Amino acid sequence: MTTVTEHLEALLERIVPVDTVTVPLSEAHGLVLTQDVTSPVDLPRFANSAMDGYAVLSSEIAEASPESPQLVPVRGDIAAGDGQPHTHRPGTCWRILTGAPVPEGCDAVVRVEDTDGNPHEVLIKAAVEAGANVRPAGEDVRAGAVILRAGTRIGPTQLAVLAAAGVAQVSVTGPVRVAVLSSGDELVPVGEPVGPGQIHDSNGPMLAALVRAAGHFAVHAGHLPDDAKAVSKEIEHHQDYADLVITTGGVSKGGSYDAVKAALTGAGSMEFTEVSMQPGKPQGFGLLGKREVPVFTLPGNPVSVLVSFEVFVRPALAARAGMRYSPVTMPAVVAQGWSSPEGRQQYHRVRLSRDVSGSYAAEPVSGPGSHLVGGLAQADGLAVIPAEVTEVATGSQVLVLPLRPVAEIEADLQAARQDGDGDAADGAGRGQGAR
Amino acid sequence: MTTVTEHLEALLERIVPVDTVTVPLSEAHGLVLTQDVTSPVDLPRFANSAMDGYAVLSSEIAEASPESPQLVPVRGDIAAGDGQPHTHRPGTCWRILTGAPVPEGCDAVVRVEDTDGNPHEVLIKAAVEAGANVRPAGEDVRAGAVILRAGTRIGPTQLAVLAAAGVAQVSVTGPVRVAVLSSGDELVPVGEPVGPGQIHDSNGPMLAALVRAAGHFAVHAGHLPDDAKAVSKEIEHHQDYADLVITTGGVSKGGSYDAVKAALTGAGSMEFTEVSMQPGKPQGFGLLGKREVPVFTLPGNPVSVLVSFEVFVRPALAARAGMRYSPVTMPAVVAQGWSSPEGRQQYHRVRLSRDVSGSYAAEPVSGPGSHLVGGLAQADGLAVIPAEVTEVATGSQVLVLPLRPVAEIEADLQAARQDGDGDAADGAGRGQGAR
């Protein structure tokens, strides 16, 4: 069997970022720059006042002090946004507001607190050094300087500097559009009634949410019947527009009902692989069609789907989006041991609490069955158990892949502590977010 | 001056979650349940096969073994989704696929690997125990059991269990709709040309992105002029529909041009407070209008806006959304010291790297000016320096509020290590995401 690492490395080698597109700044949040961005302007764009006060030529008020204030005529007011070309006239000053352009010839601003605030003839009670309370043009960024490097993901503060510099559009690795397809004649979308032998599809909504929460676009979530020809046709349709396709189910040992495996065997570069992991052993991956769309065929059980997403699809999506990716794991102490199959890397659902030392304690939730979606919804993370380990001893340390935002887990743990019981052993008093 | 903690606690006391709404599951991602949810059905809904194989009554094949296989007539095939009411007839079996309903009277499934796979008369080569390879109805969740507690935030796995149970709509704390308003006559939206004395608005795009990244809805981002009457009118409009309003700028010491402060002084429960922090000292908060909409008036400089958002607005948004919230901080060692003002809690922009011991090392980026948006975009986090500290010594430990997803910071650090240089001192070889 292929190891998790081998399978992941092999598939990541075949994934290239989607094409570069140019988007307006309003659509750039979360996308990755494909080119260095230089500022077309100085930032600040022009010397402006850091304070409300009076713009002066500092040498002209060098003798001013609280004991001997200096009376200076005020030529007028300059507000932020004032577009007039004001200049200094010797022996005078301008009243100026924060952010307003400092007039040509003035070199400092006296804070309003160091004056009597008079709008016509101001008593200045303190000398200032040249440059005081002035933000010089280009102090922050020089015109022509690189403000963001290629490879940077555009978050809120990156949007701020791009906007400040007036960069109205950027070249980015395009948004990754993902089609999610659940297979099986037994599946009915939630909201529609189920008949005998049928079940509601849970993989579709879960995967669409995982894709969105990872910052990508789940543009279609639909259904594949248990019919290989129909599956082929449907997937051909999605590979025309999607940047990545994820299917679930229909990939068991190759029975005639395993329509996804039957449809895709031999298609493009599809390969079906047994990976030495639990759950998630039957993995399929390949590039399909002339757009070479990466297609993942995941197993059908919800826990297998989730684990496969975390281990293989999430890094692949990041690569497709041009992002660097590194899984974050949280070390935890095992509060109650369990066993793990020999020769397979196990991903065990755990709930986290705090142990007496303040470390995370991991407690298994739910049984071993990968169809147990009820327990899955109670898990904070997946404990990653190396293939060579068969007994996960109580008290041993494991690494946990979080399934919820760490801040959310922390907030629940804090709520638990405030309830007066953050004890690991019974989980009582934990936040309401966990049972 | 009010301390950060006092100000935060005072404002959080006045924030209540927005009204409960009932939404279809397709709109529930990220929202918080206001009621416990019970499953209307057993999960699994019916006893079904965990394997492809043959459904049998285990006692009838108790003697089967590889040496003495047992020939059993096959009554037919049962696929997943089969809605027929199949029953067991003594001495026979059914061929069955994973997920298909186990016929009435059968109590186990023999794996296809333990047979010759014949569709009409199968040679069974192994006995099975009662219950083998059968997922009993209700094994995962019993009808009527609580599957998710009130207070749970609905993420991907919670969507999965809700969908599996056929829960088509849920009661949640409604989505939080936020209006973002940048004030100042000098501001021009990005994409439009700036004249003399004007600048592009960077606070609006940054705040809208911060709101969205926190899982809320920035439903309006607009502009307020430097005119108190116009500001009042505009804010009255937004308080009719928004669940939270954030303004930036116009709140300096109360000059005639500080239109936001002038407009809102005395309105609703608005209070303007000096908070002992740097940056972000001038804070305004109150509830306005008959909908008692929380309104934050933040300072105008981008760094002050960002810090105010992280420290006050983010927890308030979480409270409005019915979420538990606890800031996650990362401990880091100071790679290069800096000073901090006496009596004010400082939030200092830092870039993170790894030091030799593998801990985070925090290095200051950019200067002290809170208008320095260029440096802000290079920061990984904000080091939180308590009010009593005036010198942040090299080698001391600080807590850092991350400004980017921790996974993203980790990925950049890992990329830096792979470049062969993860050293803290010069930051060379760091990911391209930082310069």
Coordinates of N, CA and C in Angstrom, one line a residue, chain A residues 25 29 43-46 52 77 79-83 97-98 101 113 135 139-141 146-153 156-168 185-186 190-191 194 196-202 205-206 209-210 212-213 226 252-253 257-258 301 306 324-326 328 371-378 404-408 410-412 414-415 431-435, chain B residues 25 29 43-46 52 77 79-83 97-98 101 113 135 139-141 147-153 156-168 185-186 190-191 194 196-202 205-206 209-210 212-213 226 252-253 255 257-258 301 306 324-326 328 371-378 404-408 410-412 414-415 431-435:
Chain A
L25 N -9.9 45.3 -6.8 CA -9.5 45.1 -5.4 C -10.7 44.5 -4.6
H29 N -9.9 39.8 -2.1 CA -9.7 39.3 -0.7 C -9.5 37.8 -0.7
L43 N 3.6 57.2 -0.1 CA 2.6 57.1 1.0 C 3.3 57.6 2.2
P44 N 2.9 58.6 3.0 CA 1.8 59.5 2.6 C 2.0 60.1 1.2
R45 N 0.9 60.4 0.5 CA 1.0 61.0 -0.8 C 1.6 62.4 -0.8
F46 N 1.4 63.1 0.3 CA 1.9 64.4 0.4 C 2.2 64.7 1.9
D52 N -4.1 68.1 15.0 CA -4.8 69.4 14.8 C -3.9 70.5 15.4
D77 N -7.6 78.4 7.3 CA -7.8 77.0 7.8 C -7.4 76.1 6.7
A79 N -8.2 72.1 6.0 CA -8.9 70.9 6.4 C -8.3 69.7 5.6
A80 N -8.5 68.5 6.1 CA -8.1 67.3 5.4 C -9.0 67.4 4.1
G81 N -8.3 67.1 3.0 CA -9.1 67.1 1.7 C -9.0 68.4 1.0
D82 N -8.4 69.4 1.6 CA -8.2 70.7 1.0 C -7.3 70.6 -0.2
G83 N -7.8 71.0 -1.3 CA -7.0 70.8 -2.5 C -6.3 72.1 -3.0
L97 N -5.7 70.9 10.2 CA -6.3 69.7 10.8 C -5.5 68.4 10.5
T98 N -5.7 67.4 11.3 CA -5.0 66.1 11.1 C -5.3 65.6 9.6
P101 N -3.0 68.7 4.0 CA -1.6 68.9 3.5 C -0.9 70.1 4.2
E113 N -2.9 72.1 21.5 CA -2.8 72.2 22.9 C -1.7 73.2 23.4
R135 N 3.9 64.4 8.8 CA 4.2 63.1 8.2 C 4.7 63.4 6.8
E139 N 7.2 58.8 3.7 CA 7.7 58.3 4.9 C 7.4 56.8 5.1
D140 N 6.3 56.4 4.6 CA 5.8 55.0 4.8 C 6.3 54.2 3.6
V141 N 6.0 54.6 2.4 CA 6.3 53.9 1.2 C 6.7 54.9 0.1
V146 N 8.4 48.2 -3.8 CA 7.5 47.0 -3.7 C 6.7 47.1 -2.4
I147 N 5.4 47.0 -2.5 CA 4.6 47.0 -1.3 C 4.2 45.6 -0.9
L148 N 4.0 44.7 -1.9 CA 3.6 43.3 -1.6 C 4.3 42.5 -2.6
R149 N 4.8 41.3 -2.1 CA 5.5 40.4 -3.0 C 4.6 39.4 -3.6
A150 N 4.9 39.0 -4.8 CA 4.3 37.8 -5.4 C 4.2 36.7 -4.4
G151 N 3.1 36.0 -4.3 CA 3.0 34.9 -3.4 C 2.3 35.3 -2.1
T152 N 2.0 36.6 -1.9 CA 1.3 37.1 -0.7 C -0.2 36.8 -0.9
R153 N -0.8 36.3 0.2 CA -2.2 36.1 0.2 C -2.8 37.5 0.6
P156 N -6.9 41.4 5.0 CA -7.4 42.8 5.3 C -6.3 43.9 5.3
T157 N -5.2 43.6 5.9 CA -4.1 44.7 5.9 C -3.5 44.8 4.5
Q158 N -3.4 43.8 3.7 CA -2.9 43.9 2.4 C -3.8 44.7 1.5
L159 N -5.1 44.5 1.7 CA -6.1 45.3 1.0 C -5.9 46.8 1.4
A160 N -5.6 47.0 2.7 CA -5.5 48.4 3.1 C -4.3 49.1 2.4
V161 N -3.2 48.4 2.3 CA -2.1 49.1 1.6 C -2.3 49.3 0.1
L162 N -2.9 48.3 -0.5 CA -3.2 48.4 -1.9 C -4.2 49.5 -2.2
A163 N -5.2 49.6 -1.3 CA -6.2 50.7 -1.5 C -5.5 52.1 -1.2
A164 N -4.7 52.2 -0.2 CA -4.0 53.4 0.1 C -3.1 53.9 -1.0
A165 N -2.5 52.9 -1.7 CA -1.6 53.3 -2.8 C -2.4 53.5 -4.1
G166 N -3.7 53.3 -4.1 CA -4.6 53.5 -5.2 C -4.4 52.4 -6.3
V167 N -4.0 51.2 -5.8 CA -3.9 50.1 -6.8 C -5.3 49.5 -6.9
A168 N -5.9 49.7 -8.0 CA -7.3 49.4 -8.2 C -7.6 48.0 -8.6
D185 N -27.4 6.0 -5.6 CA -28.8 6.1 -5.9 C -29.6 6.2 -4.6
E186 N -29.0 5.9 -3.4 CA -29.8 6.0 -2.2 C -29.8 7.5 -1.6
V190 N -31.0 17.1 1.3 CA -31.8 17.5 2.5 C -32.9 18.5 2.1
G191 N -34.0 18.3 2.7 CA -35.2 19.1 2.3 C -36.2 18.4 1.5
V194 N -37.3 11.3 2.2 CA -36.6 10.1 1.9 C -37.6 8.9 1.9
P196 N -38.1 4.5 1.6 CA -37.4 3.3 2.2 C -36.1 3.1 1.5
G197 N -35.1 2.7 2.3 CA -33.7 2.4 1.7 C -32.9 3.7 1.4
Q198 N -33.5 4.9 1.4 CA -32.8 6.1 1.0 C -32.3 6.8 2.3
I199 N -31.3 7.6 2.0 CA -30.8 8.5 3.1 C -30.5 9.9 2.5
H200 N -30.4 10.9 3.4 CA -30.1 12.2 3.0 C -28.6 12.3 2.8
D201 N -28.2 13.1 1.8 CA -26.8 13.3 1.5 C -26.2 14.2 2.5
S202 N -25.2 13.8 3.2 CA -24.5 14.7 4.2 C -23.1 15.1 3.7
P205 N -23.2 18.7 1.5 CA -23.1 19.9 2.3 C -21.8 20.1 3.1
M206 N -21.3 19.0 3.6 CA -20.1 19.1 4.4 C -18.9 19.5 3.5
A209 N -19.1 23.1 2.5 CA -18.7 24.0 3.6 C -17.2 24.0 3.9
L210 N -16.6 22.8 3.8 CA -15.1 22.7 3.9 C -14.4 23.5 2.9
R212 N -15.6 26.1 1.2 CA -15.8 27.6 1.5 C -15.0 28.0 2.7
A213 N -15.0 27.2 3.7 CA -14.3 27.7 4.9 C -12.8 27.8 4.6
D226 N -25.9 5.8 -9.8 CA -25.1 4.6 -9.8 C -25.1 4.0 -11.2
S252 N -15.8 1.5 -4.1 CA -15.4 0.3 -3.3 C -14.6 -0.7 -4.2
K253 N -14.5 -1.9 -3.8 CA -13.6 -2.8 -4.5 C -13.8 -3.0 -6.0
Y257 N -21.6 -1.9 -9.1 CA -22.3 -0.7 -8.7 C -21.4 0.4 -8.3
D258 N -20.1 0.2 -8.4 CA -19.2 1.3 -8.1 C -19.0 2.2 -9.3
N301 N -18.2 7.1 3.0 CA -18.5 7.4 4.4 C -18.1 8.8 4.9
L306 N -14.3 13.3 5.3 CA -13.6 14.4 6.1 C -12.1 14.2 6.2
R324 N 0.9 28.8 -0.2 CA 1.7 27.9 0.6 C 0.8 27.3 1.6
Y325 N 1.1 26.0 2.0 CA 0.2 25.3 2.9 C 1.1 24.5 3.8
S326 N 0.7 24.5 5.1 CA 1.4 23.6 6.1 C 0.4 23.3 7.1
V328 N -1.4 22.8 10.5 CA -1.1 23.1 11.9 C -1.6 22.0 12.8
H371 N -18.9 5.6 9.3 CA -20.2 6.1 8.9 C -20.8 7.0 10.1
L372 N -20.1 7.1 11.2 CA -20.7 7.7 12.4 C -20.6 9.2 12.4
V373 N -21.6 9.8 11.7 CA -21.5 11.2 11.5 C -22.0 12.0 12.7
G374 N -22.7 11.4 13.6 CA -23.2 12.0 14.8 C -22.0 12.3 15.7
G375 N -21.1 11.4 15.9 CA -19.9 11.6 16.7 C -18.9 12.6 16.0
L376 N -18.9 12.5 14.7 CA -18.0 13.4 13.9 C -18.3 14.9 14.3
A377 N -19.5 15.2 14.4 CA -19.9 16.6 14.7 C -19.5 17.0 16.1
Q378 N -19.1 16.1 17.0 CA -18.7 16.4 18.3 C -17.2 16.5 18.4
R404 N -12.0 22.5 13.9 CA -12.7 23.7 14.1 C -11.6 24.8 14.2
P405 N -12.0 26.1 14.0 CA -10.9 27.1 14.2 C -10.4 27.0 15.6
V406 N -9.1 27.2 15.8 CA -8.5 27.1 17.1 C -9.1 28.1 18.0
A407 N -9.4 29.3 17.5 CA -10.0 30.3 18.4 C -11.3 29.8 19.0
E408 N -12.0 29.1 18.2 CA -13.4 28.6 18.6 C -13.2 27.5 19.7
E410 N -10.6 27.2 21.6 CA -10.1 27.9 22.8 C -11.3 28.6 23.6
A411 N -12.2 29.2 22.8 CA -13.3 29.9 23.5 C -14.2 28.9 24.3
D412 N -14.4 27.7 23.7 CA -15.1 26.7 24.4 C -14.4 26.2 25.6
Q414 N -12.3 27.9 27.4 CA -12.3 29.0 28.4 C -13.7 29.1 29.0
A415 N -14.8 28.9 28.2 CA -16.1 28.8 28.8 C -16.2 27.7 29.8
G431 N -17.9 23.9 27.2 CA -18.8 24.8 26.5 C -20.0 24.0 25.9
Q432 N -21.0 24.8 25.6 CA -22.2 24.1 25.0 C -21.9 23.6 23.6
G433 N -20.8 24.1 23.0 CA -20.5 23.7 21.6 C -20.2 22.2 21.5
A434 N -19.9 21.6 22.6 CA -19.6 20.1 22.6 C -20.6 19.5 23.6
R435 N -20.9 18.3 23.4 CA -21.9 17.7 24.3 C -21.2 17.2 25.6
Chain B
L25 N -30.8 24.9 5.8 CA -29.5 24.4 6.1 C -28.4 25.0 5.2
H29 N -24.3 27.8 7.5 CA -22.9 27.6 7.8 C -22.4 28.9 8.5
L43 N -30.1 7.2 13.3 CA -28.9 7.2 12.3 C -28.0 6.1 12.7
P44 N -27.7 5.2 11.8 CA -28.3 5.0 10.5 C -29.8 4.9 10.6
R45 N -30.5 5.3 9.5 CA -32.0 5.3 9.5 C -32.5 3.8 9.6
F46 N -31.7 2.9 9.0 CA -32.1 1.5 9.0 C -30.9 0.6 9.0
D52 N -19.6 -4.8 0.8 CA -20.2 -5.6 -0.3 C -20.1 -7.0 0.1
D77 N -30.3 -9.4 -5.7 CA -29.4 -8.3 -5.3 C -30.1 -7.2 -4.6
A79 N -29.2 -3.3 -3.8 CA -28.2 -2.2 -3.9 C -28.6 -1.1 -2.9
A80 N -27.6 -0.2 -2.6 CA -27.9 1.0 -1.8 C -29.1 1.7 -2.5
G81 N -30.0 2.2 -1.7 CA -31.2 2.9 -2.3 C -32.4 2.0 -2.6
D82 N -32.2 0.7 -2.5 CA -33.2 -0.3 -2.8 C -34.4 -0.1 -1.8
G83 N -35.6 0.2 -2.3 CA -36.7 0.5 -1.4 C -37.6 -0.7 -1.2
L97 N -25.0 -4.8 -1.3 CA -23.9 -3.8 -1.4 C -23.8 -2.9 -0.2
T98 N -22.7 -2.3 -0.1 CA -22.4 -1.3 1.0 C -23.5 -0.3 1.1
P101 N -30.1 -1.7 2.6 CA -30.8 -2.2 3.8 C -30.6 -3.7 3.9
E113 N -15.2 -11.1 -0.1 CA -13.9 -11.7 -0.1 C -13.9 -13.1 0.5
R135 N -24.5 -2.4 10.1 CA -24.6 -1.1 10.9 C -26.0 -1.1 11.4
E139 N -27.5 3.1 15.7 CA -26.1 2.9 16.3 C -25.4 4.2 16.6
D140 N -25.6 5.1 15.6 CA -24.9 6.4 15.7 C -25.7 7.4 16.6
V141 N -26.9 7.6 16.2 CA -27.8 8.5 16.9 C -29.2 7.9 17.0
I147 N -28.6 16.1 18.9 CA -27.4 15.9 18.1 C -26.5 17.1 18.2
L148 N -27.0 18.3 18.4 CA -26.2 19.5 18.6 C -26.9 20.4 19.6
R149 N -26.1 21.0 20.5 CA -26.6 21.8 21.6 C -26.7 23.3 21.1
A150 N -27.7 24.0 21.7 CA -27.8 25.4 21.6 C -26.4 26.0 21.9
G151 N -26.0 27.0 21.1 CA -24.7 27.6 21.3 C -23.6 27.1 20.4
T152 N -23.9 26.0 19.7 CA -22.9 25.4 18.8 C -22.8 26.2 17.5
R153 N -21.6 26.5 17.1 CA -21.5 27.1 15.8 C -21.5 26.1 14.7
P156 N -18.6 22.6 9.0 CA -18.9 21.5 8.1 C -19.4 20.2 8.7
T157 N -18.8 19.8 9.8 CA -19.2 18.5 10.3 C -20.6 18.6 11.0
Q158 N -20.9 19.8 11.5 CA -22.3 20.0 12.1 C -23.3 20.0 11.0
L159 N -22.9 20.6 9.8 CA -23.8 20.5 8.7 C -24.1 19.1 8.3
A160 N -23.0 18.3 8.3 CA -23.1 16.9 7.9 C -24.1 16.1 8.8
V161 N -24.1 16.3 10.1 CA -25.0 15.5 10.9 C -26.4 16.1 10.8
L162 N -26.6 17.4 10.6 CA -27.9 18.0 10.4 C -28.5 17.4 9.1
A163 N -27.7 17.4 8.1 CA -28.2 16.9 6.8 C -28.5 15.4 6.9
A164 N -27.6 14.7 7.5 CA -27.9 13.2 7.6 C -29.2 12.9 8.3
A165 N -29.5 13.8 9.3 CA -30.7 13.6 10.1 C -31.9 14.2 9.4
G166 N -31.7 14.8 8.3 CA -32.8 15.4 7.5 C -33.4 16.7 8.1
V167 N -32.6 17.3 9.0 CA -33.0 18.6 9.6 C -32.8 19.7 8.5
A168 N -33.9 20.1 7.9 CA -33.8 21.0 6.7 C -33.7 22.4 7.1
D185 N -13.6 64.3 4.3 CA -13.7 64.9 3.0 C -12.5 64.6 2.1
E186 N -11.4 64.2 2.7 CA -10.2 63.9 1.9 C -10.3 62.5 1.2
V190 N -11.1 53.7 -3.7 CA -10.1 53.2 -4.7 C -10.8 52.9 -6.0
G191 N -10.0 53.2 -7.1 CA -10.6 53.1 -8.4 C -11.0 54.5 -9.0
V194 N -7.6 60.6 -7.4 CA -7.5 61.5 -6.3 C -7.0 62.8 -6.8
P196 N -5.6 66.9 -5.6 CA -4.6 67.4 -4.6 C -5.2 67.4 -3.2
G197 N -4.5 67.0 -2.2 CA -5.0 66.9 -0.8 C -5.8 65.7 -0.5
Q198 N -6.2 64.9 -1.5 CA -7.1 63.8 -1.3 C -6.2 62.5 -1.1
I199 N -6.9 61.5 -0.5 CA -6.2 60.2 -0.4 C -7.3 59.1 -0.7
H200 N -6.8 57.9 -1.0 CA -7.7 56.8 -1.2 C -8.1 56.2 0.2
D201 N -9.3 55.9 0.3 CA -9.8 55.3 1.6 C -9.3 53.9 1.7
S202 N -8.5 53.6 2.7 CA -8.0 52.2 3.0 C -8.7 51.6 4.1
P205 N -12.1 49.3 2.9 CA -11.8 47.9 2.4 C -11.2 47.0 3.5
M206 N -10.4 47.6 4.3 CA -9.8 46.8 5.4 C -10.8 46.3 6.4
A209 N -13.2 43.6 4.9 CA -12.5 42.3 4.8 C -12.3 41.7 6.2
L210 N -12.1 42.5 7.2 CA -12.0 42.0 8.6 C -13.3 41.4 9.0
R212 N -15.7 40.3 7.1 CA -16.0 39.0 6.3 C -15.2 37.9 6.8
A213 N -13.9 38.1 7.0 CA -13.0 37.1 7.5 C -13.4 36.5 8.8
D226 N -17.4 65.5 6.1 CA -17.1 66.3 7.3 C -18.2 67.3 7.6
S252 N -11.3 63.2 16.6 CA -10.2 63.8 17.3 C -10.7 64.6 18.5
K253 N -9.9 65.5 19.0 CA -10.2 66.1 20.3 C -11.5 67.0 20.2
G255 N -12.5 69.1 17.5 CA -12.5 70.3 16.6 C -13.8 70.3 15.8
Y257 N -14.2 70.2 12.9 CA -14.2 69.3 11.7 C -14.4 67.8 12.1
D258 N -14.5 67.6 13.4 CA -14.7 66.2 13.8 C -16.1 65.8 13.8
N301 N -6.7 56.6 11.7 CA -5.5 56.0 11.2 C -5.6 54.5 11.0
L306 N -7.2 49.0 12.8 CA -6.9 47.6 12.9 C -6.9 47.2 14.4
R324 N -19.3 32.3 21.4 CA -18.3 32.4 22.4 C -17.0 33.0 21.7
Y325 N -16.3 33.8 22.5 CA -15.1 34.3 21.9 C -14.0 34.4 22.9
S326 N -12.8 34.0 22.5 CA -11.6 34.1 23.3 C -10.4 34.4 22.4
V328 N -7.0 34.3 20.7 CA -5.9 33.3 20.8 C -4.6 34.2 20.6
H371 N -0.3 55.8 11.1 CA -0.7 56.0 9.7 C 0.1 55.1 8.8
L372 N 1.0 54.3 9.3 CA 2.0 53.6 8.5 C 1.3 52.3 8.0
V373 N 0.6 52.4 6.9 CA -0.2 51.3 6.4 C 0.7 50.3 5.6
G374 N 1.8 50.8 5.1 CA 2.8 49.9 4.4 C 3.3 48.9 5.3
G375 N 3.8 49.3 6.4 CA 4.3 48.4 7.4 C 3.3 47.4 8.0
L376 N 2.1 48.0 8.1 CA 1.0 47.2 8.7 C 0.8 45.9 7.9
A377 N 0.9 46.0 6.5 CA 0.6 44.9 5.7 C 1.7 43.8 5.7
Q378 N 2.8 44.2 6.4 CA 3.9 43.2 6.6 C 3.9 42.5 7.9
R404 N -2.9 37.2 10.8 CA -3.2 36.4 9.7 C -3.5 35.0 10.3
P405 N -4.2 34.1 9.5 CA -4.5 32.8 10.0 C -3.2 32.1 10.4
V406 N -3.2 31.5 11.6 CA -2.0 30.8 12.1 C -1.4 29.8 11.1
A407 N -2.3 29.1 10.4 CA -1.8 28.1 9.4 C -1.0 28.8 8.3
E408 N -1.5 30.1 8.0 CA -0.8 30.8 6.9 C 0.6 31.3 7.4
E410 N 2.3 29.8 9.7 CA 3.1 28.5 9.8 C 3.7 28.1 8.4
A411 N 2.8 28.2 7.4 CA 3.2 27.8 6.1 C 4.4 28.7 5.6
D412 N 4.3 30.0 5.9 CA 5.4 30.9 5.5 C 6.7 30.5 6.3
Q414 N 7.5 27.6 7.5 CA 8.0 26.4 6.9 C 8.7 26.6 5.6
A415 N 8.1 27.4 4.8 CA 8.7 27.8 3.5 C 10.1 28.4 3.7
G431 N 9.3 33.4 3.8 CA 8.4 33.2 2.7 C 8.2 34.5 2.0
Q432 N 7.7 34.4 0.8 CA 7.6 35.6 -0.1 C 6.5 36.5 0.5
G433 N 5.7 35.9 1.4 CA 4.5 36.7 1.9 C 5.0 37.9 2.8
A434 N 6.2 37.8 3.2 CA 6.7 39.0 4.0 C 8.0 39.4 3.3
R435 N 8.3 40.6 3.4 CA 9.6 41.0 2.8 C 10.7 41.1 3.8

